[in-house]
Tab-separated table of C-alpha atoms in Angstrom:
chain	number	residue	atom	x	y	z
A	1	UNK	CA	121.133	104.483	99.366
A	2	UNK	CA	118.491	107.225	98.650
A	3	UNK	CA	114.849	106.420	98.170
A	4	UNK	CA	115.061	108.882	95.243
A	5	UNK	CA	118.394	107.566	93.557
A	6	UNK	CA	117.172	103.490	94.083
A	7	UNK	CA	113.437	104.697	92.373
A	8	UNK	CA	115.598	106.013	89.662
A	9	UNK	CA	117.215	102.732	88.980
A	10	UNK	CA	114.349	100.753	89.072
A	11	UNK	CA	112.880	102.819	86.596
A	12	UNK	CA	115.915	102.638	84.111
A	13	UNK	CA	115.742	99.180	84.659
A	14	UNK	CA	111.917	98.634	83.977
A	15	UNK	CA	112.774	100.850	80.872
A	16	UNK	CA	115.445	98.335	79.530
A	17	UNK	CA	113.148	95.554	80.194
A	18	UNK	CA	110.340	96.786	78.018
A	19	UNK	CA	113.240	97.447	75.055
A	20	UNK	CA	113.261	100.942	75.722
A	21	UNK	CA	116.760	103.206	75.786
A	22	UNK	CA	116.223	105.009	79.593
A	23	UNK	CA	116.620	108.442	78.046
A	24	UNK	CA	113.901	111.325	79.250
A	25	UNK	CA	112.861	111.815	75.863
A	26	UNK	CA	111.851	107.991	75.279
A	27	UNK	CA	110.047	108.463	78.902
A	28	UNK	CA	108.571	111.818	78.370
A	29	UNK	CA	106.701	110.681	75.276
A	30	UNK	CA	105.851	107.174	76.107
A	31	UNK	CA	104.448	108.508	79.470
A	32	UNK	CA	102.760	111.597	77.957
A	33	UNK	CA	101.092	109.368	75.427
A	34	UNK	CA	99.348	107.255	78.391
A	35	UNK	CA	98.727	109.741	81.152
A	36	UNK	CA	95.264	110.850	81.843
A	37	UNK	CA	96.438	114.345	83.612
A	38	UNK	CA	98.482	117.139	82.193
A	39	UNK	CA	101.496	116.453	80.447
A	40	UNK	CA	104.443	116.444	82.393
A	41	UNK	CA	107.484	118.365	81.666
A	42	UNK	CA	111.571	116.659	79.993
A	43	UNK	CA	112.908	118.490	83.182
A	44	UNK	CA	110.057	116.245	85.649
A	45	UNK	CA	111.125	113.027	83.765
A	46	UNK	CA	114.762	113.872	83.802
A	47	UNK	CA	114.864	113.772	87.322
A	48	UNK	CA	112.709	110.964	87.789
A	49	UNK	CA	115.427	109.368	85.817
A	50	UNK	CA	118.340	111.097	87.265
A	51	UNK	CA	117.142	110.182	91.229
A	52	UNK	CA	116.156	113.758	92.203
A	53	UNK	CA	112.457	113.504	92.851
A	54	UNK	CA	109.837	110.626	92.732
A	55	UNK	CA	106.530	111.273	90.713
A	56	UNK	CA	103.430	111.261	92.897
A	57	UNK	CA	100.748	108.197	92.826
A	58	UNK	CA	98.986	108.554	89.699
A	59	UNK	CA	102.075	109.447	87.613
A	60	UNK	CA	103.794	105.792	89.898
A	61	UNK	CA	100.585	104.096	88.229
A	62	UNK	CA	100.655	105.039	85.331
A	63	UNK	CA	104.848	104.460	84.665
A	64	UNK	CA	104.104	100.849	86.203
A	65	UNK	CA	101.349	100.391	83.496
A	66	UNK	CA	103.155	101.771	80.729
A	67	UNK	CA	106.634	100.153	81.643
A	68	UNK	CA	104.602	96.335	82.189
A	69	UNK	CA	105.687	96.694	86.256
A	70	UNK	CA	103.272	96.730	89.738
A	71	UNK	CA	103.805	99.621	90.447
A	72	UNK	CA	104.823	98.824	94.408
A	73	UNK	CA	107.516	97.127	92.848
A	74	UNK	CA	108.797	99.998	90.836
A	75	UNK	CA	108.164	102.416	93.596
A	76	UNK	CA	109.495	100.189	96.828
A	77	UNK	CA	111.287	97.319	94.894
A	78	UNK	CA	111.003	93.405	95.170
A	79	UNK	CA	112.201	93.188	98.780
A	80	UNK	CA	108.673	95.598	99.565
A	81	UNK	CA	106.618	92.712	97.509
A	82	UNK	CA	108.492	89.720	98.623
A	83	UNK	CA	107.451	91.096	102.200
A	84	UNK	CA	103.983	91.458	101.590
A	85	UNK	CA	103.154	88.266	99.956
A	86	UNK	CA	104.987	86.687	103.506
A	87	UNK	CA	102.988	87.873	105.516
A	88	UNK	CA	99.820	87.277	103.195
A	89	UNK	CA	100.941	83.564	103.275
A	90	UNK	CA	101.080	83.733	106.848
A	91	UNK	CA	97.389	85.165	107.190
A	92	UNK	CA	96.082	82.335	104.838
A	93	UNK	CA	98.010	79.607	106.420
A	94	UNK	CA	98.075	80.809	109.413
A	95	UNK	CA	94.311	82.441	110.978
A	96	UNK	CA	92.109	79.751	110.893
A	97	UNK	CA	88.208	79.883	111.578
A	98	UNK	CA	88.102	80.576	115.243
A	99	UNK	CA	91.109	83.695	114.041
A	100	UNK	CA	89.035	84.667	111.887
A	101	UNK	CA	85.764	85.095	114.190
A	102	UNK	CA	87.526	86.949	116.276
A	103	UNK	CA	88.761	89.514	113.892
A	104	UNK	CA	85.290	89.846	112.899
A	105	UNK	CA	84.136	90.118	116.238
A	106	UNK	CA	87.165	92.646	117.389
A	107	UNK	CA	86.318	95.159	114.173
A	108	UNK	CA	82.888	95.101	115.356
A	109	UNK	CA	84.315	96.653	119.284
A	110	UNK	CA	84.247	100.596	119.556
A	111	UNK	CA	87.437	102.323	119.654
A	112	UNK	CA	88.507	102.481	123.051
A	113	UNK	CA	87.572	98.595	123.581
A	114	UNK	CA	90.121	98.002	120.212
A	115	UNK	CA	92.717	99.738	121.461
A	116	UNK	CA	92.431	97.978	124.801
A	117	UNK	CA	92.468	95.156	123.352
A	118	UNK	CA	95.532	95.656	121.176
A	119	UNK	CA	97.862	96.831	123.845
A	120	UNK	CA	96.613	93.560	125.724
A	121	UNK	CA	97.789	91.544	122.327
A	122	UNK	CA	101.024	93.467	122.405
A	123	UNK	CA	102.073	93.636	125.528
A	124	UNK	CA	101.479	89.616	125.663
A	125	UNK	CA	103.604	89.481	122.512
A	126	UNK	CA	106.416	91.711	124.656
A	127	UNK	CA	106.533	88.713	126.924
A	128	UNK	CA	106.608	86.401	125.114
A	129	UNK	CA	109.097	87.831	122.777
A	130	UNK	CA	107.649	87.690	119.876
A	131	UNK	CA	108.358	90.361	117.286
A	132	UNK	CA	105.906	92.512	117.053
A	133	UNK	CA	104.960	96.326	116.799
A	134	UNK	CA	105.676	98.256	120.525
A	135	UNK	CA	102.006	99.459	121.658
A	136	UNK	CA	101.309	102.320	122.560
A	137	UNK	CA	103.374	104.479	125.644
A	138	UNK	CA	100.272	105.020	127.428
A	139	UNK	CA	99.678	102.721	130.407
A	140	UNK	CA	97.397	100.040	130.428
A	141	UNK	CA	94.136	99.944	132.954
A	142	UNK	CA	94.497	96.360	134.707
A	143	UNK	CA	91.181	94.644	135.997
A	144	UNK	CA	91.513	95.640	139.401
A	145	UNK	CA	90.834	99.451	137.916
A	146	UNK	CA	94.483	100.628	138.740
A	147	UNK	CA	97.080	101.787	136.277
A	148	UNK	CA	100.470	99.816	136.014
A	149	UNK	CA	102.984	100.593	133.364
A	150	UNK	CA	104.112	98.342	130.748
A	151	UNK	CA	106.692	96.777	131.049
C-alpha cells in the first residue's frame, strides 16, 4: 500500500481514538489551535486525511501531540516501533562492558580507520552469514598491502 494512503489511516484512526469524528474541519481546527507555525490550509488537512500528501516534521509532531500518539508511530506505524525497541533490547542485553569499550574506542578512530574497520565487521558477518547491512562495493586493503575483492 502507499506510504501516503497507510499515513492517512493512521491518522483517522488516532483521530477516532482521541473521540474525534476524522473530518478536515475537526483536524484543521484542533491542529491550527496547537501549531506554533502558520496556519495550515482545509485543502492541506484534507489530503493529509484523504492519503495524498504527508505533512512535514513539525506539522508530524505536532498531530502526534495533539492526537495523544509518538509521532514515529503515526508517521511509520507500530511495526516501525516494535522494530526499534528490538533492536534496543538487543543493545542492552546484548553489548556488554568489553562491547561497549570498544564502541567507545572505535568512535574515537578517524574516518578512514572506521570505515576500515566496518567493512572488516561486515565482511566477517558475510561469512558467517549473519544478517547484516552489505558494506561498501569498494575493495578492501588486506595486510599484506594488496587489494582483494570481497567476496
Amino acid at each position: 500500500m502507499d506510504q501516503k494512503l497507510e499515513f492517512a489511516e493512521r491518522l483517522q484512526a488516532a483521530m477516532r481514538a482521541a473521540g474525534l469524528e476524522p473530518r478536515p474541519a475537526v483536524l484543521l481546527n484542533l491542529f491550527n489551535a496547537n501549531y506554533w507555525g502558520r496556519s495550515v490550509t482545509f485543502q492541506a488537512v484534507s489530503r493529509w486525511l484523504r492519503g495524498e500528501s504527508i505533512p512535514g516534521q513539525d506539522k508530524l509532531i505536532t498531530l502526534a501531540e495533539v492526537l495523544k500518539v509518538e509521532p514515529e508511530v503515526l508517521r511509520f506505524g507500530e511495526a516501525v516501533r516494535k522494530s526499534v525497541q528490538a533492536r534496543r533490547q538487543r543493545w542492552d542485553e546484548g553489548v556488554g562492558y568489553l562491547e561497549r569499550e570498544t564502541f567507545d574506542a572505535f568512535l574515537q578512530l578517524p574516518a578512514p580507520q572506521r570505515k576500515l574497520i566496518r567493512e572488516v565487521i561486515l565482511t566477517f558477518a558475510q561469512v558467517h552469514g549473519v544478517d547484516a547491512p552489505a558494506a561498501t562495493d569498494k575493495p578492501l586493503r588486506h595486510a599484506s598491502g594488496g587489494r582483494e575483492k570481497k567476496a
